[in-house]
GROMACS .gro file of C-alpha atoms in nm:
model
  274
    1UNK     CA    1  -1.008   1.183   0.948
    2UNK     CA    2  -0.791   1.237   1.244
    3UNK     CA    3  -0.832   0.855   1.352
    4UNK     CA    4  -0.739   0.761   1.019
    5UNK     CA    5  -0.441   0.926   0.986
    6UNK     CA    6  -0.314   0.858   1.327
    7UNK     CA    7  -0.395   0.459   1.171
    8UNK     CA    8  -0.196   0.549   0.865
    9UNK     CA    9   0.083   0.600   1.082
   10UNK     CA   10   0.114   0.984   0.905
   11UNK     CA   11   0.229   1.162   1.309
   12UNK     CA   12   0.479   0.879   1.323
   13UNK     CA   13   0.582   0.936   0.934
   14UNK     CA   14   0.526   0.593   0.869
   15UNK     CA   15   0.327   0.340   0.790
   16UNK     CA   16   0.191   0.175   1.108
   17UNK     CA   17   0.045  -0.170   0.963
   18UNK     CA   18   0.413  -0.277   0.896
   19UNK     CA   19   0.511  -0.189   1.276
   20UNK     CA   20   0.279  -0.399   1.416
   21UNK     CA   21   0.267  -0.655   1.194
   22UNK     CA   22   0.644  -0.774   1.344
   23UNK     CA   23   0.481  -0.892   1.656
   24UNK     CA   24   0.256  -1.160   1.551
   25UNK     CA   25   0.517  -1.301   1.285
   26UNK     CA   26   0.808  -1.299   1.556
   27UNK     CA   27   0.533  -1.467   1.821
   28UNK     CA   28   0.383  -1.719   1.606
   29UNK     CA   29   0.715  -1.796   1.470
   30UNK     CA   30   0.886  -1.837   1.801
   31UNK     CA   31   0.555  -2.043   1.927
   32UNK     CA   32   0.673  -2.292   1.636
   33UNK     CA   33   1.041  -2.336   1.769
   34UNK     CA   34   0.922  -2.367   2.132
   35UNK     CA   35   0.715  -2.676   1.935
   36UNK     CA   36   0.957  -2.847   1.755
   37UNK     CA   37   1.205  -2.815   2.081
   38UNK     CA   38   0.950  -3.035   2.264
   39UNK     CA   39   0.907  -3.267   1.972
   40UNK     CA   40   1.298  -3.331   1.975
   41UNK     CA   41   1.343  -3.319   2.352
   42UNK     CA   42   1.023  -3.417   2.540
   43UNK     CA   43   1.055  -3.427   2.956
   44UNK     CA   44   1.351  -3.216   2.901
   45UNK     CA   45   1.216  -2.929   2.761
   46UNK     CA   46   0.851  -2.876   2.923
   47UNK     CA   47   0.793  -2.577   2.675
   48UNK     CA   48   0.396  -2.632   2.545
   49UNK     CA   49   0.222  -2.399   2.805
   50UNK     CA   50   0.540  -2.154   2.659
   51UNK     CA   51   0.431  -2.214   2.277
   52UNK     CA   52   0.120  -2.172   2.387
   53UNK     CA   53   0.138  -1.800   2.530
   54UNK     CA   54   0.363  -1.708   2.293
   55UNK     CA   55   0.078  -1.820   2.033
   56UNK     CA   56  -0.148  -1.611   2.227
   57UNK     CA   57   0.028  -1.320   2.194
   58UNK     CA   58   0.096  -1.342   1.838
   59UNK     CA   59  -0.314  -1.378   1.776
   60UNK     CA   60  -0.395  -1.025   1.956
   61UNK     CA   61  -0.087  -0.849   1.772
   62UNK     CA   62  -0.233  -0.973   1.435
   63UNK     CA   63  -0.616  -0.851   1.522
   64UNK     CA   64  -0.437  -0.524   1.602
   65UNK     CA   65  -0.230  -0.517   1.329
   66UNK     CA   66  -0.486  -0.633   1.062
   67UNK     CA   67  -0.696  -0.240   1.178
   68UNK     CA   68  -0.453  -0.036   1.060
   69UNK     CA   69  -0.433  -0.303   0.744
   70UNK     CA   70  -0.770  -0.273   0.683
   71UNK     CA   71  -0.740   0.129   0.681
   72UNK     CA   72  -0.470   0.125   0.440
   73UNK     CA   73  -0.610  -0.154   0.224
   74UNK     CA   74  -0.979   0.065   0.184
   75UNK     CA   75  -0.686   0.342   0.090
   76UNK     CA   76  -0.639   0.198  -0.254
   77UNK     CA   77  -0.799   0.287  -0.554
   78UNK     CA   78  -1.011  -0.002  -0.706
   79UNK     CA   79  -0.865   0.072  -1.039
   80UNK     CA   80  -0.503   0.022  -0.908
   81UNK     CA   81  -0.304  -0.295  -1.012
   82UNK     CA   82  -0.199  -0.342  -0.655
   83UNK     CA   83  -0.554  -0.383  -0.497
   84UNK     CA   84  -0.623  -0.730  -0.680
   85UNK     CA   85  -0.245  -0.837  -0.463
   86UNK     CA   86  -0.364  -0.630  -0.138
   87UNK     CA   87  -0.684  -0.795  -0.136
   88UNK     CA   88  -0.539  -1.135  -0.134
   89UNK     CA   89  -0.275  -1.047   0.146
   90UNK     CA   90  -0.563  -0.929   0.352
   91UNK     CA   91  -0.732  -1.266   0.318
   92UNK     CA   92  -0.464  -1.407   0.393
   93UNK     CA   93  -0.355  -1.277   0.693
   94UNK     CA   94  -0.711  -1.306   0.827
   95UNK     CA   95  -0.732  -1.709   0.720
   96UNK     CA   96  -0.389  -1.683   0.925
   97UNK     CA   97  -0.609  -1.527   1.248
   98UNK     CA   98  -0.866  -1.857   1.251
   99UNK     CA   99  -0.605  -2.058   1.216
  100UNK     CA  100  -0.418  -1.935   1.502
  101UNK     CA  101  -0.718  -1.879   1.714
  102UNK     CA  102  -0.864  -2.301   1.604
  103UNK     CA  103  -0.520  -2.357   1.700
  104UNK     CA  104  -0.531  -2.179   2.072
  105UNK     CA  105  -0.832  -2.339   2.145
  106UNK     CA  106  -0.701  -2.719   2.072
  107UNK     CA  107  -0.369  -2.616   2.295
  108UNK     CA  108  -0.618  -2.523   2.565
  109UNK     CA  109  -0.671  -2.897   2.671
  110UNK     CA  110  -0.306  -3.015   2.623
  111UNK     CA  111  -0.111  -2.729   2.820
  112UNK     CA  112   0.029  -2.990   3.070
  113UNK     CA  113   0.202  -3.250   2.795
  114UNK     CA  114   0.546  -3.239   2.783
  115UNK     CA  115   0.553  -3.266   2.345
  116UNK     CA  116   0.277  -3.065   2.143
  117UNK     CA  117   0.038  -3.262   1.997
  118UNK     CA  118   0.036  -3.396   1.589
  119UNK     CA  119  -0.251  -3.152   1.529
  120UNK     CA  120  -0.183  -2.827   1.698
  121UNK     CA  121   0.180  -2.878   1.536
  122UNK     CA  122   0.012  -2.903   1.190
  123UNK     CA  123  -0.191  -2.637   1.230
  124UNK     CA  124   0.134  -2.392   1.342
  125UNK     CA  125   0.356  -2.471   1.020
  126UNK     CA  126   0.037  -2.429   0.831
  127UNK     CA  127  -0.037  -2.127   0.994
  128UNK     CA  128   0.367  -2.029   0.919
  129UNK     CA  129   0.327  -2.100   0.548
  130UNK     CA  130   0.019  -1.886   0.533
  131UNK     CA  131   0.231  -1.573   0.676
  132UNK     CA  132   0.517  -1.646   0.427
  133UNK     CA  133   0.313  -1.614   0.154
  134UNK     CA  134   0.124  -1.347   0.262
  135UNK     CA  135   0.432  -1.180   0.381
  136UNK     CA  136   0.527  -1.231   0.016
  137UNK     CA  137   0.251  -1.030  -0.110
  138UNK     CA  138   0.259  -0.771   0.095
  139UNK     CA  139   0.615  -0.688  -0.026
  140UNK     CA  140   0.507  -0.673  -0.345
  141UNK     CA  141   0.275  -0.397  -0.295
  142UNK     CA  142   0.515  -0.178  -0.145
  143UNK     CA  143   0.820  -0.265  -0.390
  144UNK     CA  144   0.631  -0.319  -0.656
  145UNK     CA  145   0.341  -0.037  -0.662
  146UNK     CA  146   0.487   0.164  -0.373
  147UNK     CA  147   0.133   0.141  -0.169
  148UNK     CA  148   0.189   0.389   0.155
  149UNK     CA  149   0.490   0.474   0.012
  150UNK     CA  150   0.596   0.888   0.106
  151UNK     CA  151   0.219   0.891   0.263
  152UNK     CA  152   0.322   1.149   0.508
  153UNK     CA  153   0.408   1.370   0.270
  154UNK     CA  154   0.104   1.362   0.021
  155UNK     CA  155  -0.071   1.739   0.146
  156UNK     CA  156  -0.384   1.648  -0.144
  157UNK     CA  157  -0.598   1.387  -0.100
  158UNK     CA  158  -0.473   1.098  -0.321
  159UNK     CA  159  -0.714   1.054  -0.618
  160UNK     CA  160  -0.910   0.741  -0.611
  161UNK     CA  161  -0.948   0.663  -0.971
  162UNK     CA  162  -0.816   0.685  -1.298
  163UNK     CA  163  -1.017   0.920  -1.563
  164UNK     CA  164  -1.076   0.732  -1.891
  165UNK     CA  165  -1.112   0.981  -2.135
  166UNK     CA  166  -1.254   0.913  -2.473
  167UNK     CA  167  -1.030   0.811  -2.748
  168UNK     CA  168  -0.969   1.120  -3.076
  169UNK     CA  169  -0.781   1.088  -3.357
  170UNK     CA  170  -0.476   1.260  -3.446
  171UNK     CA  171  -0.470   1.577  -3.216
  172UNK     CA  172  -0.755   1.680  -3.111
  173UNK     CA  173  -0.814   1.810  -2.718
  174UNK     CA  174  -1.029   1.586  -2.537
  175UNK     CA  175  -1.259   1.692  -2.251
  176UNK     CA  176  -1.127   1.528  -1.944
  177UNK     CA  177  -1.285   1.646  -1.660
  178UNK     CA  178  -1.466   1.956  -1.534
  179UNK     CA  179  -1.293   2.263  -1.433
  180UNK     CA  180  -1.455   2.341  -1.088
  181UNK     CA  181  -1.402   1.954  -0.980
  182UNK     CA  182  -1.076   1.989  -0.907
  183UNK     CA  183  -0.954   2.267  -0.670
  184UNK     CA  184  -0.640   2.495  -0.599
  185UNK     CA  185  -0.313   2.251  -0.534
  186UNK     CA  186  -0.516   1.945  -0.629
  187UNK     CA  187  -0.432   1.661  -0.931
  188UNK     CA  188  -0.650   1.376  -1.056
  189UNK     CA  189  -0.510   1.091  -1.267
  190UNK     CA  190  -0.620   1.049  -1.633
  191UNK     CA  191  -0.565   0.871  -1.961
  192UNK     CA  192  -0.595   0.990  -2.278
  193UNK     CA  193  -0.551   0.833  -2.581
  194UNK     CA  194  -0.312   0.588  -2.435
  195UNK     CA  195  -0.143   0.839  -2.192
  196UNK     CA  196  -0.161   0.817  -1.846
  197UNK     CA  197  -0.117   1.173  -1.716
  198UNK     CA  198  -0.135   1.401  -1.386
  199UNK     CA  199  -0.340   1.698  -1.457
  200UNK     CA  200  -0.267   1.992  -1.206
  201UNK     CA  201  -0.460   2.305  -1.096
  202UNK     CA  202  -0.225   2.591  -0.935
  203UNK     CA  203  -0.482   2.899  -0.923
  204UNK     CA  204  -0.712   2.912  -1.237
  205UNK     CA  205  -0.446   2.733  -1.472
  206UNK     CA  206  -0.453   2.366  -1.566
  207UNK     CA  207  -0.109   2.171  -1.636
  208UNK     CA  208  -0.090   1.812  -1.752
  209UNK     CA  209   0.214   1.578  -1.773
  210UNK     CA  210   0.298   1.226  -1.780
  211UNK     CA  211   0.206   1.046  -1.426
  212UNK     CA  212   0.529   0.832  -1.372
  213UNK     CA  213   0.803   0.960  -1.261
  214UNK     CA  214   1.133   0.908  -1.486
  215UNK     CA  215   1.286   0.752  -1.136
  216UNK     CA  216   1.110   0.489  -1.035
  217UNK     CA  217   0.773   0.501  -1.171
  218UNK     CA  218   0.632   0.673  -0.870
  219UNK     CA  219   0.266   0.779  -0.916
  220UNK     CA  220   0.289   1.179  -0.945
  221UNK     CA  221  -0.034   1.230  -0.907
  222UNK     CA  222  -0.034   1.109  -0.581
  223UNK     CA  223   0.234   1.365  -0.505
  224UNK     CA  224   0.247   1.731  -0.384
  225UNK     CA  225   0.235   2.054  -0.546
  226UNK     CA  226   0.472   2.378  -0.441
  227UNK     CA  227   0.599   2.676  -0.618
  228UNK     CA  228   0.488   2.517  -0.991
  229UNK     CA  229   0.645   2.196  -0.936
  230UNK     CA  230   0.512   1.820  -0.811
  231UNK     CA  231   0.719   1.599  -0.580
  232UNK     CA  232   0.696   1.250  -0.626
  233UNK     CA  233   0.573   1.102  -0.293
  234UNK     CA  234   0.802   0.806  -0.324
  235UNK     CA  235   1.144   0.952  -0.388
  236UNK     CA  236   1.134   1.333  -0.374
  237UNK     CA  237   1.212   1.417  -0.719
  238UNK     CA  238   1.052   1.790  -0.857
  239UNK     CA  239   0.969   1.878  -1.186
  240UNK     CA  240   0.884   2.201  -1.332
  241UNK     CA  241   0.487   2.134  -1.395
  242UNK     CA  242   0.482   2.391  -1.685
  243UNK     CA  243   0.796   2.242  -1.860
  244UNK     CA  244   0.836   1.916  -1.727
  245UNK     CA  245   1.206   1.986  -1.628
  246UNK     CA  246   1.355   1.857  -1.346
  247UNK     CA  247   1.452   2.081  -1.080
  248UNK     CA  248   1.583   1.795  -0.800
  249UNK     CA  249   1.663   1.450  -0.816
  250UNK     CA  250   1.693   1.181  -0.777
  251UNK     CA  251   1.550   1.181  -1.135
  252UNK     CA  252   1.785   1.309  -1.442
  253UNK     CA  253   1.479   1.310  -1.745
  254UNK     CA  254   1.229   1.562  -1.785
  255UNK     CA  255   0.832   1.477  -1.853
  256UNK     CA  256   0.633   1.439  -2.070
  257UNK     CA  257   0.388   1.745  -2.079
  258UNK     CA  258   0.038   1.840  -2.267
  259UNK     CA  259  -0.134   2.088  -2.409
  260UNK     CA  260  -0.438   2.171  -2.189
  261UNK     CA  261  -0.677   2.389  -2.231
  262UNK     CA  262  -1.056   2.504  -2.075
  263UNK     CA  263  -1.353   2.521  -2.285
  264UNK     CA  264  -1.696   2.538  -2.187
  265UNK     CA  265  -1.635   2.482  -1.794
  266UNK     CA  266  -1.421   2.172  -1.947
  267UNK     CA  267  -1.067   2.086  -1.892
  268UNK     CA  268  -0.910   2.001  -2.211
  269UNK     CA  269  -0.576   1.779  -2.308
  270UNK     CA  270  -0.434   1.745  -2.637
  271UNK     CA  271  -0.246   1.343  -2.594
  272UNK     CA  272  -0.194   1.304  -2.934
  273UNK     CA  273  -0.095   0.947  -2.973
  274UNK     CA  274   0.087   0.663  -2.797
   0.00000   0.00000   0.00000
């Protein structure tokens, strides 16, 4: 636990994949201009053995870099939207590693030219374009679906998976989970009857309300609980977990809340409908 938190980045408050993934972009990327400065200028500009260190470098930074990727990526729940676009960055970024390394070892033979060779120059703006795109992606999980977003200040562990309760007509409660699975200060994530909802435990009581936050969408469930309200972990809004009023921005509406109730060990929620 302690490894994978210092991995997470959560001493440093923040994330550390993103830190370290600078280095091999700015190597591999520099590696390409010390290329195309011997294509243009030849004799003039003996910079391959250069490129070729500088590609080097970049290669190690992206093994390290893809750990703490890998730790965050395993992170995600397998029900979230974001791990189909997390998955495919990960590929990604390790198709970009055997590129890079196929690359280092056709340099190895040519470090005494005074232009890169057609191949090895290929396989760099190939190697580029893979980055971009990947680059691309992993933007979108952060922007997008806020993955690693606020981390550091999640005290629960973040639920792994959605709870699909069965669907009721009109207004019935509907058994969502069991009481004792889900301790003092913890949430879990369900969805009932169209709803997607946090459901809280502070003590012996059960609270449920709507699992976006009226901000920016932020996942509440992955938030914190304190003195009856949840802070979203993206933005820091609080809402009153009994009424759903807000008691600090950034957000300005209240939630959405639900009856709950226990019955038979069970936790109950009353949805309604969509």
């Amino acid at each position: 636990m302690i490894v994978k938190e210092l991995l997470q980045g959560r001493p440093l408050k923040h994330p550390l994949h993103p830190i370290l993934v600078h280095f091999p972009v700015g190597l591999w990327v520099l590696s390409l201009v010390l290329d195309l400065i011997t294509i243009l200028f030849g004799p003039n500009y003996p910079l391959v053995r250069g490129a070729f260190y500088a590609m080097v470098g970049g290669t190690i930074m992206a093994v390290l870099a893809s750990i703490p990727g890998l730790v965050d990526w395993a992170d995600i729940r397998a029900d979230h939207p974001a791990k189909k676009i997390a998955t495919n960055h990960m590929w990604l970024n390790f198709a970009a590693i055997v590129v890079y390394a196929l690359n280092i070892v056709l340099r190895l033979a040519e470090l005494d030219e005074v232009r890169t060779p057609t191949l090895p120059l290929i396989l760099s703006i190939v190697g580029i374009v893979i980055i971009s795109v990947s680059g691309y992606l992993g933007g979108m999980v952060v922007y997008d679906d806020g993955i690693a977003v606020g981390r550091h200040r999640r005290h629960p562990a973040t639920p792994h998976e959605t709870v699909h309760a069965e669907t009721a007509k009109g207004d019935q409660f509907i058994a969502v989970a069991d009481a004792e699975s889900l301790k003092d200060g913890e949430l879990l994530r369900a969805e009932v009857n169209g709803n997607v909802m946090a459901i809280a435990r502070v003590g012996s009581d059960f609270y449920a309300f709507q699992e976006f936050c009226t901000h920016r969408y932020g996942p509440l469930s992955e938030g914190a609980l304190e003195d009856g309200q949840v802070q979203c972990p993206w933005h820091r809004s609080c809402f009153d977990i009994k009424s759903g009023k807000v008691t600090q921005g950034p957000a300005k509406v209240d939630l959405k809340t639900f009856e709950v109730q226990v019955k038979d060990g069970k936790v109950m929620v009353k949805a309604g409908k969509t």
